[in-house]
Amino acid sequence: MTLVTLSGCAAFAPAPPSHQDNLCEIFRQQPDWYDATQASYEKWGTPPWTQMAFIKRESSFRSHVRPPRTKLLGFIPWTRPSSAYGYAQAQDPVWGEYDDDAGGLFASRTDMDDATDFIGWYNARTRRITGVSLSNPEHLYLAYHEGQGGYQRGSYRAKPAVQRAAREVASTASRYRSQLAACEAEFRCDSFYQVWPFCR
């Protein structure tokens, strides 16, 4: 997915991680993101490695991104193809549903806590509607991209690019899972009063 950055508030957002293929390095650069994924996991059940694989695919960890504008007459900036925005590239209608159901008044698509919570909420709904396991990132992503209804109709079967993206998400999630297993202890005790192994 090709995305463009925005000015303004984006200048104050965390910089995208330098080493996006390594979840340990991502969390070392942004340790609060580990806490965000853990909170979402405990609430909704989607593992941290799957959440972060989604975000890597959707936004490359850039907070204020939207799909690029189409061009009128080949050169005049025109409308965007969708309302996708933020870390999770959530579109306006489904973000509104999330706000009403779980997000709250101040939830923001440019905040990692809310983005990971949104992914967890969406995948929990996918499991409820379609039966896809929360340990199946490939099919969770197909439902994330196509919507639960589209997934049930099999719309992705006619979209090789979407199938390829879902396989890439699954591969990233598997790699992230192995990496996190080797370094997670670093992030479990991140406050001065916490002592391993009693902090989580």
Short mmCIF file of C-alpha atoms in Angstrom, two decimals:
data_model
loop_
_atom_site.label_atom_id
_atom_site.label_comp_id
_atom_site.label_asym_id
_atom_site.label_seq_id
_atom_site.Cartn_x
_atom_site.Cartn_y
_atom_site.Cartn_z
CA MET A 1 0.00 0.00 0.00
CA THR A 2 1.45 3.35 -1.05
CA LEU A 3 0.87 6.08 1.52
CA VAL A 4 1.81 9.70 1.97
CA THR A 5 2.72 11.60 5.12
CA LEU A 6 0.92 14.69 6.31
CA SER A 7 2.36 17.84 7.84
CA GLY A 8 1.17 19.57 10.99
CA CYS A 9 0.64 17.20 13.90
CA ALA A 10 2.69 14.52 12.16
CA ALA A 11 5.79 16.54 13.04
CA PHE A 12 5.20 15.70 16.72
CA ALA A 13 4.46 12.00 16.19
CA PRO A 14 7.02 9.28 17.00
CA ALA A 15 9.38 8.61 14.14
CA PRO A 16 8.82 5.30 12.37
CA PRO A 17 11.18 2.62 13.72
CA SER A 18 14.51 2.33 11.96
CA HIS A 19 14.46 -1.48 11.85
CA GLN A 20 10.93 -2.52 11.03
CA ASP A 21 11.78 -6.16 10.36
CA ASN A 22 12.73 -6.74 14.00
CA LEU A 23 10.05 -6.44 16.67
CA CYS A 24 12.62 -6.27 19.45
CA GLU A 25 14.20 -3.23 17.84
CA ILE A 26 10.78 -1.65 17.28
CA PHE A 27 9.90 -1.98 20.95
CA ARG A 28 13.35 -0.80 22.03
CA GLN A 29 12.80 2.37 20.05
CA GLN A 30 9.20 2.75 21.22
CA PRO A 31 8.75 0.79 24.49
CA ASP A 32 5.30 2.29 25.06
CA TRP A 33 4.14 0.42 21.98
CA TYR A 34 4.80 -2.86 23.77
CA ASP A 35 2.44 -1.75 26.54
CA ALA A 36 -0.16 -0.76 23.93
CA THR A 37 -0.08 -4.16 22.27
CA GLN A 38 -0.24 -5.94 25.62
CA ALA A 39 -3.27 -3.92 26.73
CA SER A 40 -5.05 -4.75 23.47
CA TYR A 41 -4.07 -8.43 23.75
CA GLU A 42 -5.42 -8.70 27.27
CA LYS A 43 -8.66 -6.98 26.27
CA TRP A 44 -9.37 -8.55 22.87
CA GLY A 45 -7.06 -11.53 22.36
CA THR A 46 -5.04 -10.65 19.24
CA PRO A 47 -1.34 -11.36 19.95
CA PRO A 48 1.09 -8.42 19.91
CA TRP A 49 3.05 -9.83 16.95
CA THR A 50 -0.10 -9.95 14.84
CA GLN A 51 -1.13 -6.41 15.79
CA MET A 52 2.28 -5.07 14.82
CA ALA A 53 2.37 -7.07 11.59
CA PHE A 54 -0.93 -5.42 10.62
CA ILE A 55 0.43 -1.96 11.38
CA LYS A 56 3.67 -2.59 9.50
CA ARG A 57 1.67 -3.61 6.45
CA GLU A 58 -0.90 -0.83 6.69
CA SER A 59 1.21 2.22 7.52
CA SER A 60 4.87 1.22 8.05
CA PHE A 61 4.38 2.63 11.56
CA ARG A 62 3.64 6.16 10.30
CA SER A 63 0.97 7.87 12.35
CA HIS A 64 -0.49 10.45 9.96
CA VAL A 65 -0.82 8.76 6.60
CA ARG A 66 -3.61 8.53 4.07
CA PRO A 67 -3.82 6.94 0.63
CA PRO A 68 -2.39 9.30 -1.99
CA ARG A 69 -4.78 11.49 -3.93
CA THR A 70 -5.89 10.49 -7.39
CA LYS A 71 -5.03 12.84 -10.25
CA LEU A 72 -7.60 14.66 -12.38
CA LEU A 73 -6.49 14.90 -16.01
CA GLY A 74 -3.35 13.10 -14.98
CA PHE A 75 -1.78 15.93 -12.95
CA ILE A 76 -4.32 17.82 -10.79
CA PRO A 77 -4.47 16.45 -7.19
CA TRP A 78 -8.00 15.14 -6.66
CA THR A 79 -9.86 12.93 -4.22
CA ARG A 80 -8.41 10.07 -2.18
CA PRO A 81 -9.55 6.51 -2.96
CA SER A 82 -10.65 5.90 0.62
CA SER A 83 -10.87 7.52 4.05
CA ALA A 84 -8.17 5.23 5.52
CA TYR A 85 -6.03 7.09 8.04
CA GLY A 86 -3.47 6.54 10.76
CA TYR A 87 -1.42 3.63 12.03
CA ALA A 88 -4.10 1.02 11.34
CA GLN A 89 -5.47 2.69 8.18
CA ALA A 90 -8.98 2.50 9.62
CA GLN A 91 -11.64 4.01 7.39
CA ASP A 92 -14.20 6.51 8.64
CA PRO A 93 -17.28 4.21 8.80
CA VAL A 94 -15.64 1.38 10.74
CA TRP A 95 -13.74 3.82 12.97
CA GLY A 96 -17.10 5.36 13.81
CA GLU A 97 -18.41 1.93 14.77
CA TYR A 98 -15.35 1.37 16.94
CA ASP A 99 -15.82 4.77 18.59
CA ASP A 100 -19.43 3.95 19.42
CA ASP A 101 -18.68 0.46 20.66
CA ALA A 102 -15.31 0.66 22.38
CA GLY A 103 -13.13 3.62 21.45
CA GLY A 104 -14.65 6.57 23.22
CA LEU A 105 -14.76 10.28 22.53
CA PHE A 106 -11.01 10.92 22.45
CA ALA A 107 -9.82 7.86 20.51
CA SER A 108 -7.47 8.80 17.68
CA ARG A 109 -6.26 6.88 14.66
CA THR A 110 -2.86 8.57 15.06
CA ASP A 111 -2.35 7.20 18.59
CA MET A 112 -0.74 3.76 18.90
CA ASP A 113 -2.79 2.83 21.97
CA ASP A 114 -6.00 3.41 20.05
CA ALA A 115 -4.71 1.83 16.83
CA THR A 116 -3.77 -1.41 18.57
CA ASP A 117 -7.05 -1.39 20.49
CA PHE A 118 -8.91 -0.92 17.20
CA ILE A 119 -7.12 -3.87 15.60
CA GLY A 120 -7.91 -6.02 18.61
CA TRP A 121 -11.55 -4.95 18.56
CA TYR A 122 -11.86 -5.56 14.83
CA ASN A 123 -10.27 -9.00 14.97
CA ALA A 124 -12.46 -10.01 17.91
CA ARG A 125 -15.45 -9.08 15.76
CA THR A 126 -13.99 -11.08 12.88
CA ARG A 127 -13.73 -14.13 15.10
CA ARG A 128 -17.29 -13.66 16.32
CA ILE A 129 -18.77 -13.21 12.84
CA THR A 130 -16.61 -15.55 10.73
CA GLY A 131 -15.05 -17.98 13.18
CA VAL A 132 -11.49 -17.14 12.09
CA SER A 133 -9.06 -17.90 14.89
CA LEU A 134 -7.13 -15.05 16.51
CA SER A 135 -4.01 -17.14 15.91
CA ASN A 136 -4.54 -17.06 12.12
CA PRO A 137 -3.07 -13.72 10.98
CA GLU A 138 -3.42 -14.49 7.28
CA HIS A 139 -7.19 -14.87 7.38
CA LEU A 140 -7.62 -12.16 10.00
CA TYR A 141 -5.93 -9.79 7.57
CA LEU A 142 -8.10 -10.94 4.67
CA ALA A 143 -11.16 -10.05 6.77
CA TYR A 144 -9.51 -6.79 7.86
CA HIS A 145 -8.91 -5.77 4.26
CA GLU A 146 -12.17 -7.02 2.75
CA GLY A 147 -14.50 -6.57 5.71
CA GLN A 148 -16.16 -9.48 7.46
CA GLY A 149 -18.94 -9.62 4.87
CA GLY A 150 -16.49 -9.57 1.97
CA TYR A 151 -14.44 -12.27 3.64
CA GLN A 152 -17.47 -14.50 4.04
CA ARG A 153 -18.35 -13.98 0.38
CA GLY A 154 -14.77 -14.87 -0.58
CA SER A 155 -14.11 -11.57 -2.34
CA TYR A 156 -10.38 -11.94 -1.72
CA ARG A 157 -10.23 -15.02 -3.97
CA ALA A 158 -10.36 -12.80 -7.04
CA LYS A 159 -7.66 -10.46 -5.67
CA PRO A 160 -4.16 -11.97 -5.90
CA ALA A 161 -2.58 -8.81 -4.47
CA VAL A 162 -4.74 -9.01 -1.34
CA GLN A 163 -3.91 -12.70 -0.91
CA ARG A 164 -0.22 -11.90 -1.29
CA ALA A 165 -0.47 -9.11 1.28
CA ALA A 166 -2.19 -11.46 3.74
CA ARG A 167 0.58 -14.03 3.34
CA GLU A 168 3.16 -11.31 3.94
CA VAL A 169 1.35 -10.26 7.12
CA ALA A 170 1.35 -13.86 8.32
CA SER A 171 5.08 -14.18 7.57
CA THR A 172 5.82 -10.94 9.43
CA ALA A 173 3.71 -12.04 12.39
CA SER A 174 5.57 -15.36 12.59
CA ARG A 175 8.94 -13.62 12.50
CA TYR A 176 7.85 -11.04 15.08
CA ARG A 177 6.61 -13.82 17.36
CA SER A 178 9.99 -15.59 17.33
CA GLN A 179 11.83 -12.33 17.91
CA LEU A 180 9.62 -11.26 20.80
CA ALA A 181 10.11 -14.60 22.52
CA ALA A 182 13.82 -13.78 22.76
CA CYS A 183 13.52 -10.24 24.10
CA GLU A 184 10.15 -9.78 25.80
CA ALA A 185 11.62 -9.78 29.31
CA GLU A 186 13.19 -6.40 28.49
CA PHE A 187 9.79 -4.77 28.21
CA ARG A 188 7.88 -6.41 31.03
CA CYS A 189 9.60 -4.43 33.77
CA ASP A 190 9.60 -0.87 32.49
CA SER A 191 8.86 1.02 35.72
CA PHE A 192 11.23 1.62 38.62
CA TYR A 193 8.96 -0.22 41.07
CA GLN A 194 8.62 -3.38 38.94
CA VAL A 195 10.79 -6.41 39.57
CA TRP A 196 10.93 -9.43 37.27
CA PRO A 197 9.14 -11.86 37.31
CA PHE A 198 6.39 -10.10 39.25
CA CYS A 199 5.67 -7.19 36.92
CA ARG A 200 3.40 -9.08 34.52
#
